[in-house]
Coordinates of C-alpha atoms in Angstrom, one line a residue:
X4 CA 32.6 -5.4 -5.7
X5 CA 31.8 -2.2 -7.7
X6 CA 28.1 -1.4 -8.0
X7 CA 26.1 0.0 -10.9
X8 CA 23.5 1.2 -8.3
X9 CA 22.8 0.8 -4.7
X10 CA 19.4 -0.9 -5.4
X11 CA 17.9 -2.7 -8.4
X12 CA 14.1 -2.7 -8.5
X13 CA 12.6 -5.5 -10.7
X14 CA 9.1 -4.6 -11.9
X15 CA 7.8 -1.2 -12.8
X16 CA 4.2 -1.3 -11.7
X17 CA 3.1 1.3 -9.2
X18 CA 4.9 -0.4 -6.3
X19 CA 8.2 -0.7 -8.2
X20 CA 8.1 2.8 -9.5
X21 CA 7.1 4.2 -6.1
X22 CA 10.1 2.4 -4.7
X23 CA 12.3 4.0 -7.3
X24 CA 10.9 7.4 -6.7
X25 CA 11.3 7.2 -2.9
X26 CA 14.8 5.9 -3.2
X27 CA 15.7 8.8 -5.4
X28 CA 14.3 11.3 -3.0
X29 CA 16.4 9.8 -0.3
X30 CA 19.5 10.0 -2.4
X31 CA 19.8 6.2 -2.9
X32 CA 20.9 5.3 -6.5
X33 CA 18.6 2.8 -8.1
X34 CA 17.9 1.1 -11.5
X35 CA 14.5 -0.2 -12.4
X36 CA 14.1 -3.1 -14.8
X37 CA 10.7 -3.8 -16.6
X38 CA 10.0 -6.4 -19.3
X39 CA 7.3 -4.3 -21.0
X40 CA 8.2 -1.2 -23.1
X41 CA 5.0 0.7 -22.1
X42 CA 2.9 1.0 -19.1
X43 CA -0.2 -1.2 -19.1
X44 CA -3.0 0.9 -20.8
X45 CA -5.7 -0.6 -18.6
X46 CA -6.5 -0.6 -14.9
X47 CA -5.9 -3.2 -12.3
X48 CA -6.0 -1.5 -8.9
X49 CA -8.6 1.3 -8.5
X50 CA -8.5 2.2 -4.8
X51 CA -6.2 4.0 -2.4
X52 CA -6.7 4.7 1.3
X53 CA -5.4 7.8 3.1
X54 CA -2.2 6.1 4.1
X55 CA -1.4 5.3 0.5
X56 CA -2.1 8.8 -0.6
X57 CA 0.2 10.0 2.1
X58 CA 2.9 7.9 0.6
X59 CA 2.3 9.4 -2.8
X60 CA 2.3 12.9 -1.1
X61 CA 6.0 12.2 -0.2
X62 CA 6.8 12.2 -3.9
X63 CA 6.0 15.9 -4.0
X64 CA 3.1 15.9 -6.5
X65 CA 0.1 15.5 -4.3
X66 CA -1.9 18.1 -6.2
X67 CA -1.3 16.3 -9.5
X68 CA -2.5 13.0 -7.9
X69 CA -5.6 14.7 -6.5
X70 CA -6.6 16.0 -9.9
X71 CA -6.8 12.4 -11.4
X72 CA -8.6 10.8 -8.4
X73 CA -12.0 11.1 -6.7
X74 CA -13.1 10.5 -3.2
X75 CA -15.4 7.5 -2.8
X76 CA -18.5 8.9 -1.2
X77 CA -20.4 5.8 -0.1
X78 CA -20.5 2.0 -0.1
X79 CA -23.4 -0.5 0.0
X80 CA -23.8 -4.2 0.6
X81 CA -26.9 -5.5 -1.2
X82 CA -28.4 -9.0 -1.2
X83 CA -30.1 -11.1 -3.9
X84 CA -33.5 -9.5 -3.0
X85 CA -32.1 -6.0 -3.6
X86 CA -32.2 -5.2 0.1
X87 CA -29.5 -2.8 1.3
X88 CA -27.9 -4.7 4.2
X89 CA -25.3 -1.9 4.8
X90 CA -25.0 1.7 3.7
X91 CA -21.9 3.5 4.8
X92 CA -20.9 7.1 4.0
X93 CA -17.2 7.3 3.2
X94 CA -16.7 10.8 1.9
X95 CA -14.6 12.3 4.7
X96 CA -11.1 13.4 5.3
X97 CA -9.4 11.0 7.7
X98 CA -6.6 11.3 10.1
X99 CA -4.0 11.0 7.3
X100 CA -5.2 14.4 6.0
X101 CA -6.6 12.7 2.9
X102 CA -9.9 10.9 2.2
X103 CA -9.8 7.3 3.4
X104 CA -11.3 5.9 0.2
X105 CA -10.1 7.2 -3.1
X106 CA -10.8 5.9 -6.6
X107 CA -8.5 6.3 -9.6
X108 CA -7.6 4.9 -13.1
X109 CA -4.3 3.2 -12.6
X110 CA -2.6 4.4 -15.8
X111 CA -3.2 8.0 -14.7
X112 CA -1.4 7.3 -11.4
X113 CA 1.4 5.3 -13.0
X114 CA 2.0 8.1 -15.5
X115 CA 2.4 10.7 -12.8
X116 CA 4.9 8.4 -10.9
X117 CA 6.8 8.1 -14.2
X118 CA 6.9 11.9 -14.4
X119 CA 8.4 12.0 -10.9
X120 CA 11.1 9.5 -12.0
X121 CA 12.0 11.6 -15.0
X122 CA 12.6 14.5 -12.6
X123 CA 14.5 12.5 -10.0
X124 CA 18.3 12.2 -10.2
X125 CA 20.1 9.0 -9.3
X126 CA 17.4 6.7 -10.6
X127 CA 16.7 5.3 -14.0
X128 CA 14.1 2.9 -15.4
X129 CA 15.0 0.5 -18.2
X130 CA 12.0 -0.9 -20.1
X131 CA 11.9 -3.8 -22.6
X132 CA 14.3 -5.7 -20.4
X133 CA 13.6 -9.3 -19.1
X134 CA 15.5 -10.4 -16.0
X135 CA 17.0 -13.9 -16.5
X136 CA 18.9 -14.4 -13.3
X137 CA 19.2 -12.8 -9.9
X138 CA 22.2 -14.0 -7.8
X139 CA 23.1 -13.0 -4.3
X140 CA 26.9 -13.2 -4.2
X141 CA 27.4 -12.2 -0.5
X142 CA 28.6 -8.6 -0.9
X143 CA 26.0 -7.7 -3.5
X144 CA 23.5 -9.0 -6.0
X145 CA 24.2 -9.7 -9.7
X146 CA 21.2 -9.3 -12.0
X147 CA 21.5 -10.7 -15.6
X148 CA 18.9 -9.4 -18.1
X149 CA 18.3 -9.5 -21.8
X150 CA 16.7 -6.9 -24.0
X151 CA 14.4 -7.3 -27.0
X152 CA 17.4 -7.2 -29.4
X153 CA 19.0 -10.2 -27.5
X154 CA 21.7 -8.2 -25.8
X155 CA 22.7 -9.4 -22.4
X156 CA 23.3 -7.0 -19.5
X157 CA 24.9 -7.7 -16.1
X158 CA 24.2 -5.2 -13.3
X159 CA 25.5 -5.2 -9.8
X160 CA 23.9 -3.7 -6.8
X161 CA 23.9 -3.9 -3.0
X162 CA 20.2 -5.0 -2.8
X163 CA 17.3 -6.0 -5.0
X164 CA 13.7 -5.2 -4.5
X165 CA 11.5 -7.7 -6.4
X166 CA 8.2 -6.1 -7.2
X167 CA 7.5 -8.3 -10.2
X168 CA 3.9 -9.2 -9.4
X169 CA 1.9 -12.1 -8.2
X170 CA 3.6 -14.5 -10.6
X171 CA 7.0 -13.2 -9.4
X172 CA 9.8 -15.0 -11.3
X173 CA 12.2 -13.8 -8.6
X174 CA 10.2 -15.4 -5.8
X175 CA 10.0 -18.7 -7.8
X176 CA 13.7 -18.7 -8.5
X177 CA 14.4 -18.3 -4.8
X178 CA 12.1 -21.3 -4.1
X179 CA 9.9 -19.3 -1.8
X180 CA 6.4 -20.9 -1.4
X181 CA 3.2 -19.0 -0.6
X182 CA 0.5 -19.8 2.0
X183 CA -3.1 -19.8 0.8
X184 CA -5.9 -17.9 2.5
X185 CA -9.6 -18.5 1.6
X186 CA -10.9 -20.1 -1.6
X187 CA -9.8 -19.2 -5.1
X188 CA -12.7 -18.1 -7.4
X189 CA -12.8 -16.8 -10.9
X190 CA -14.3 -13.4 -11.6
X191 CA -14.9 -11.4 -14.7
X192 CA -13.7 -7.8 -14.4
X193 CA -15.1 -5.2 -16.9
X194 CA -13.7 -1.6 -17.1
X195 CA -14.8 1.1 -19.4
X196 CA -16.6 4.4 -20.1
X197 CA -20.3 4.7 -19.3
X198 CA -21.9 7.6 -21.1
X199 CA -25.5 8.9 -21.1
X200 CA -26.5 6.2 -18.6
X201 CA -26.9 6.7 -14.9
X202 CA -25.2 3.6 -13.5
X203 CA -25.7 3.3 -9.7
X204 CA -25.9 6.3 -7.4
X205 CA -23.6 4.6 -4.9
X206 CA -19.9 4.7 -5.6
X207 CA -19.2 1.1 -4.5
X208 CA -21.6 -1.8 -4.2
X209 CA -20.9 -5.4 -3.0
X210 CA -23.7 -7.5 -4.4
X211 CA -23.9 -10.4 -1.9
X212 CA -26.2 -12.4 -4.2
X213 CA -26.1 -16.2 -4.0
X214 CA -27.2 -16.2 -7.6
X215 CA -24.1 -14.3 -8.8
X216 CA -21.9 -12.2 -6.5
X217 CA -20.8 -9.0 -8.1
X218 CA -19.1 -5.6 -7.5
X219 CA -19.7 -2.1 -8.8
X220 CA -17.3 0.9 -8.6
X221 CA -17.5 4.4 -9.9
X222 CA -14.2 5.8 -11.1
X223 CA -13.0 9.2 -12.2
X224 CA -14.8 10.8 -15.2
X225 CA -17.0 8.5 -17.1
X226 CA -15.1 5.4 -16.0
X227 CA -16.8 2.5 -14.1
X228 CA -15.9 -1.0 -13.1
X229 CA -18.1 -4.1 -12.6
X230 CA -16.9 -7.5 -11.5
X231 CA -19.0 -10.7 -11.7
X232 CA -18.1 -14.1 -10.2
X233 CA -18.3 -17.0 -12.6
X234 CA -20.8 -19.6 -11.6
X235 CA -21.3 -23.2 -12.8
X236 CA -22.5 -23.3 -16.4
X237 CA -20.7 -20.1 -17.5
X238 CA -19.0 -20.1 -20.8
X239 CA -15.7 -18.1 -20.4
X240 CA -15.8 -17.2 -24.1
X241 CA -19.4 -16.1 -24.2
X242 CA -19.5 -14.3 -20.8
X243 CA -17.1 -11.5 -22.0
X244 CA -19.3 -10.5 -25.0
X245 CA -21.1 -7.0 -24.8
X246 CA -24.5 -8.7 -24.8
X247 CA -23.5 -10.9 -21.9
X248 CA -22.1 -8.0 -19.9
X249 CA -25.3 -6.1 -20.4
X250 CA -27.3 -9.0 -19.1
X251 CA -24.9 -9.7 -16.2
X252 CA -25.2 -6.1 -15.1
X253 CA -29.0 -6.0 -15.3
X254 CA -28.8 -3.4 -18.0
X255 CA -26.5 -1.1 -16.0
X256 CA -23.8 -1.5 -18.7
X257 CA -25.9 -1.3 -21.9
X258 CA -24.1 -2.2 -25.1
X259 CA -24.8 1.1 -26.8
X260 CA -23.6 3.3 -23.9
X261 CA -20.8 1.3 -22.4
X262 CA -17.4 1.3 -24.1
X263 CA -15.2 -1.4 -22.4
X264 CA -11.5 -1.1 -22.5
X265 CA -10.8 -4.2 -20.4
X266 CA -12.7 -7.4 -20.0
X267 CA -10.7 -10.2 -18.3
X268 CA -11.2 -13.3 -16.2
X269 CA -9.0 -13.4 -13.2
X270 CA -8.8 -15.2 -9.9
X271 CA -9.7 -13.8 -6.4
X272 CA -6.9 -15.3 -4.3
X273 CA -5.3 -14.8 -1.0
X274 CA -1.6 -15.5 -0.8
X275 CA 1.3 -14.6 1.5
X276 CA 4.9 -15.5 0.7
X277 CA 6.5 -17.6 3.4
X278 CA 9.7 -15.5 3.3
X279 CA 10.0 -11.9 2.2
X280 CA 13.8 -11.8 2.2
X281 CA 16.5 -13.9 0.8
X282 CA 19.9 -12.4 1.7
X283 CA 20.1 -9.1 -0.2
X284 CA 16.8 -9.7 -2.1
X285 CA 13.5 -8.5 -0.8
X286 CA 10.0 -9.2 -2.1
X287 CA 7.4 -6.4 -2.2
X288 CA 3.9 -5.9 -3.5
X289 CA 2.1 -8.8 -5.1
X290 CA 5.3 -10.8 -5.1
X291 CA 4.9 -10.9 -1.3
X292 CA 1.2 -10.9 -0.9
X293 CA -2.1 -11.0 -2.8
X294 CA -5.6 -10.3 -1.5
X295 CA -9.1 -10.5 -2.9
X296 CA -10.1 -6.9 -3.7
X297 CA -13.0 -6.5 -1.4
X298 CA -11.3 -3.9 0.9
X299 CA -9.2 -2.5 -1.9
X300 CA -6.0 -3.1 0.1
X301 CA -3.8 -4.9 -2.5
X302 CA -1.9 -1.9 -3.9
X303 CA -2.1 -0.1 -0.5
X304 CA -0.2 -3.0 1.0
X305 CA 2.4 -2.8 -1.7
X306 CA 3.0 0.9 -1.1
X307 CA 3.3 0.2 2.6
X308 CA 6.0 -2.4 1.8
X309 CA 8.2 0.0 0.0
X310 CA 7.6 2.9 2.4
X311 CA 8.8 0.6 5.1
X312 CA 11.8 -0.7 3.3
X313 CA 13.4 2.1 1.4
X314 CA 14.3 4.3 4.4
X315 CA 15.9 1.3 6.1
X316 CA 18.0 0.6 3.0
X317 CA 19.0 4.3 3.0
X318 CA 20.1 4.1 6.6
X319 CA 22.1 0.9 6.1
X320 CA 23.6 2.2 2.9
X321 CA 24.9 5.3 4.7
X322 CA 26.3 3.2 7.6
X323 CA 23.8 4.6 10.1
X324 CA 22.4 1.2 10.9
X325 CA 23.5 -2.4 10.5
X326 CA 21.8 -5.2 8.6
X327 CA 19.6 -6.0 11.6
X328 CA 17.4 -3.0 10.6
X329 CA 16.6 -4.7 7.3
X330 CA 15.4 -7.8 9.2
X331 CA 12.6 -5.7 10.6
X332 CA 11.1 -5.3 7.1
X333 CA 9.5 -8.7 7.1
X334 CA 8.9 -8.9 10.8
X335 CA 6.9 -5.6 10.7
X336 CA 5.2 -5.9 7.4
X337 CA 4.3 -9.6 7.1
X338 CA 1.8 -9.7 10.0
X339 CA 0.3 -6.4 8.9
X340 CA -0.2 -7.6 5.3
X341 CA -1.4 -11.0 6.5
X342 CA -4.2 -9.2 8.5
X343 CA -5.5 -7.6 5.4
X344 CA -5.2 -10.7 3.2
X345 CA -7.0 -12.8 5.8
X346 CA -9.7 -10.2 6.4
X347 CA -10.4 -9.8 2.7
X348 CA -10.4 -13.6 2.2
X349 CA -12.9 -14.1 5.0
X350 CA -15.1 -11.3 3.5
X351 CA -14.8 -13.0 0.1
X352 CA -16.0 -16.3 1.5
X353 CA -19.1 -14.5 2.9
X354 CA -19.8 -12.6 -0.3
X355 CA -19.1 -15.4 -2.7
X356 CA -21.4 -18.1 -1.3
X357 CA -23.8 -19.7 -3.8
X358 CA -25.7 -21.5 -1.1
X359 CA -29.0 -19.8 -0.5
X360 CA -29.3 -21.0 3.1
X361 CA -25.8 -19.8 4.0
X362 CA -26.6 -16.5 2.3
X363 CA -29.8 -16.2 4.3
X364 CA -27.9 -16.7 7.6
X365 CA -25.2 -14.3 6.4
X366 CA -27.8 -11.6 5.6
X367 CA -29.3 -12.0 9.0
X368 CA -26.0 -11.7 10.7
X369 CA -25.2 -8.5 8.7
X370 CA -28.6 -7.0 9.6
X371 CA -27.9 -7.7 13.3
X372 CA -24.2 -6.7 13.2
X373 CA -23.7 -4.1 10.5
X374 CA -20.6 -2.9 12.2
X375 CA -19.0 -6.3 11.4
X376 CA -19.0 -5.3 7.7
X377 CA -17.2 -2.0 8.2
X378 CA -13.7 -1.6 6.9
X379 CA -11.6 -2.7 9.8
X380 CA -9.0 -0.5 11.5
X381 CA -5.6 -1.1 10.1
X382 CA -3.4 -3.0 12.7
X383 CA -0.1 -2.1 14.2
X384 CA 3.2 -3.4 12.7
X385 CA 4.7 -6.7 13.7
X386 CA 7.8 -6.6 16.0
X387 CA 10.5 -4.4 14.9
X388 CA 11.9 -0.9 15.4
X389 CA 9.2 0.4 17.7
X390 CA 8.0 -0.1 21.2
X391 CA 4.7 -1.7 20.4
X392 CA 5.6 -4.7 22.5
X393 CA 5.5 -2.4 25.6
X394 CA 3.0 0.2 24.6
X395 CA 0.0 -0.3 22.3
X396 CA 0.3 3.3 21.1
X397 CA 3.6 2.5 19.3
X398 CA 4.0 0.6 16.1
X399 CA 0.8 2.2 14.7
X400 CA 0.5 4.8 11.9
X401 CA 0.7 8.3 13.1
X402 CA -1.9 11.0 12.2
X403 CA -0.9 13.8 9.8
X404 CA -2.1 17.1 11.2
X405 CA -3.0 20.0 8.9
X406 CA -1.4 23.1 10.3
X407 CA -3.2 26.5 10.7
X408 CA -1.8 27.7 7.3
X409 CA -3.1 24.6 5.5
X410 CA 0.3 22.9 5.3
X411 CA 0.2 19.1 5.8
X412 CA 2.8 18.1 8.4
X413 CA 4.7 15.7 6.0
X414 CA 5.3 18.6 3.6
X415 CA 7.1 20.4 6.3
X416 CA 9.2 17.5 7.8
X417 CA 9.9 15.4 4.7
X418 CA 11.1 11.8 4.9
X419 CA 12.7 12.1 8.3
X420 CA 12.3 10.9 11.8
X421 CA 10.2 13.4 13.8
X422 CA 10.6 14.1 17.5
X423 CA 7.5 16.0 18.8
X424 CA 7.5 17.0 22.4
X425 CA 6.3 19.6 24.9
X426 CA 9.1 22.1 25.3
X427 CA 9.2 21.4 29.1
X428 CA 10.0 17.8 28.5
X429 CA 12.6 18.5 25.8
X430 CA 14.4 21.1 28.0
X431 CA 15.1 18.4 30.6
X432 CA 17.0 16.2 28.1
X433 CA 20.8 15.9 28.6
X434 CA 22.7 18.4 26.6
X435 CA 24.4 15.6 24.7
X436 CA 21.0 14.4 23.4
X437 CA 19.9 17.9 22.5
X438 CA 23.1 18.5 20.7
X439 CA 22.7 15.2 18.8
X440 CA 19.2 16.2 17.7
X441 CA 20.6 19.6 16.5
X442 CA 23.4 17.9 14.5
X443 CA 21.3 15.1 13.0
X444 CA 20.1 15.8 9.5
X445 CA 17.8 12.8 9.6
X446 CA 15.6 14.0 12.4
X447 CA 13.3 17.0 12.7
X448 CA 12.5 18.2 16.2
X449 CA 9.1 20.0 16.7
X450 CA 8.4 21.9 20.0
X451 CA 5.9 24.6 18.8
X452 CA 2.5 23.8 20.5
X453 CA 0.7 24.8 17.3
X454 CA 2.6 22.0 15.4
X455 CA 2.8 19.3 18.1
X456 CA -0.4 19.7 20.0
X457 CA -2.6 17.5 17.7
X458 CA 0.1 14.9 17.4
X459 CA 0.6 14.6 21.1
X460 CA -3.2 14.6 21.8
X461 CA -3.7 11.8 19.3
X462 CA -1.5 9.5 21.5
X463 CA -2.3 11.1 24.9
X464 CA 1.4 11.7 25.6
X465 CA 3.9 14.5 26.1
X466 CA 6.4 13.3 23.6
X467 CA 6.6 10.9 20.6
X468 CA 8.9 9.8 17.9
X469 CA 7.7 9.1 14.4
X470 CA 9.6 7.2 11.8
X471 CA 10.1 8.2 8.1
X472 CA 7.4 5.8 7.1
X473 CA 5.0 7.7 9.5
X474 CA 4.7 4.8 12.0
X475 CA 5.2 5.6 15.7
X476 CA 8.5 4.5 17.2
X477 CA 7.3 5.2 20.7
X478 CA 5.6 7.7 23.0
X479 CA 6.3 9.0 26.5
X480 CA 5.6 11.6 29.2
X481 CA 9.0 12.2 30.8
X482 CA 12.5 13.4 29.7
X483 CA 13.7 9.9 30.4
X484 CA 11.1 8.5 28.1
X485 CA 12.1 10.9 25.4
X486 CA 15.8 10.2 25.8
X487 CA 15.2 6.5 25.4
X488 CA 13.1 7.1 22.3
X489 CA 15.7 9.5 20.7
X490 CA 18.5 7.0 21.4
X491 CA 16.4 4.5 19.4
X492 CA 16.7 6.6 16.2
X493 CA 19.5 4.9 14.3
X494 CA 21.1 8.2 13.1
X495 CA 21.1 9.5 16.7
X496 CA 22.4 6.3 18.3
X497 CA 25.8 6.5 16.6
X498 CA 26.2 10.2 17.7
X499 CA 25.6 9.6 21.4
X500 CA 27.2 7.5 24.1
X501 CA 25.2 4.7 25.7
X502 CA 22.8 5.5 28.5
X503 CA 24.7 5.2 31.9
X504 CA 22.9 3.9 34.9

């Protein structure tokens, strides 16, 4: 089969466009297909974590992203009586070399990613195109689409990434069901500009009120968001009026000083697709998982998906790995995403209760255990290309040191495997392994103590290997450990002979 591109990406939201941009930076040809002509003018996601910003950093425009985002400085949980059950300061640089909680206006972020696509060779985005059929034909995928003029197009690629949202037509066509987490509840989301009015001092508030659960978020510039759970007796037509919004917000969003640009009723839901792969077709983003927004991990999880998948497609595309590497996409990502969906769904159940007695017990628990309401630590990957089954330090996200000159590590090493080791350990490697490291263009070897010291200290080891998606393949203390880890790098494995006993 001849191919129009190596990969076709269906859906051009931030997950799909990030996938295109990362594929382009890796030299993988790709075509994006999007049914809408223009980007959505209103926001959906509004929160990144440090890992997500690190993924965007890999696109080479971190400074531009920083200009249109703001760090979230603090978070409160407040009950119906107005009591602050939890106050957490969040304005700090985390171990990813970025703030751990970052707010943004989604169209600003999407616009910057589109700018990256415009400057990236080998990838194109076609808008105003509706995908009608996706067919895995064994040695490739055939995608049939139709444009607004009614013209049919047939494209062929080696793989498809379906990032076409929570109502994914691709997922449905493949017959993939989703598992439900928590209870579905309808909420009103209101976005807009608040001018000459103070709003709340805190950047994010979860109102755990049994009378009406609500959320508040401060966004860049004059933008704010509030969300209100619908309760029995609400009129969906009336509740979206300016007067109703002012009343719901207790006057925080007054009609004469708040200019909404989005008012929509949507459903808090937790879903995980039962399968993330069907042959040469992969689900990513909301097509694979959906979470209530209480920890702001929905888009973060989608960016993790494509960061995990694209480098694996690149290695298989270049013959440096076989198809088994692609099997690790679902095995690694699904348990990780499920953790966040389940955690958010459980938090939603606690926040959304309308029973005053349950709310009273919940408040007492939070007072006694405030740490239980903290944002949980992100888990390790599920089983895959790492040694997490033997060492709990592996399979987890690596830190990103900032070097003495202010350079963030990723800007120096790029989208490559990283071998970081004490020189004494490295020097004991067999010459064949050292030669393979020298020859391999997909691996960067770091031995300078000023560059590897913080990395090694973070895992309490003398050597480690980090994957292109910044997750740790494995750690060790001896030359034998390091040799084993290096041989686990797909691009090295084909250059070296098997280990002999």
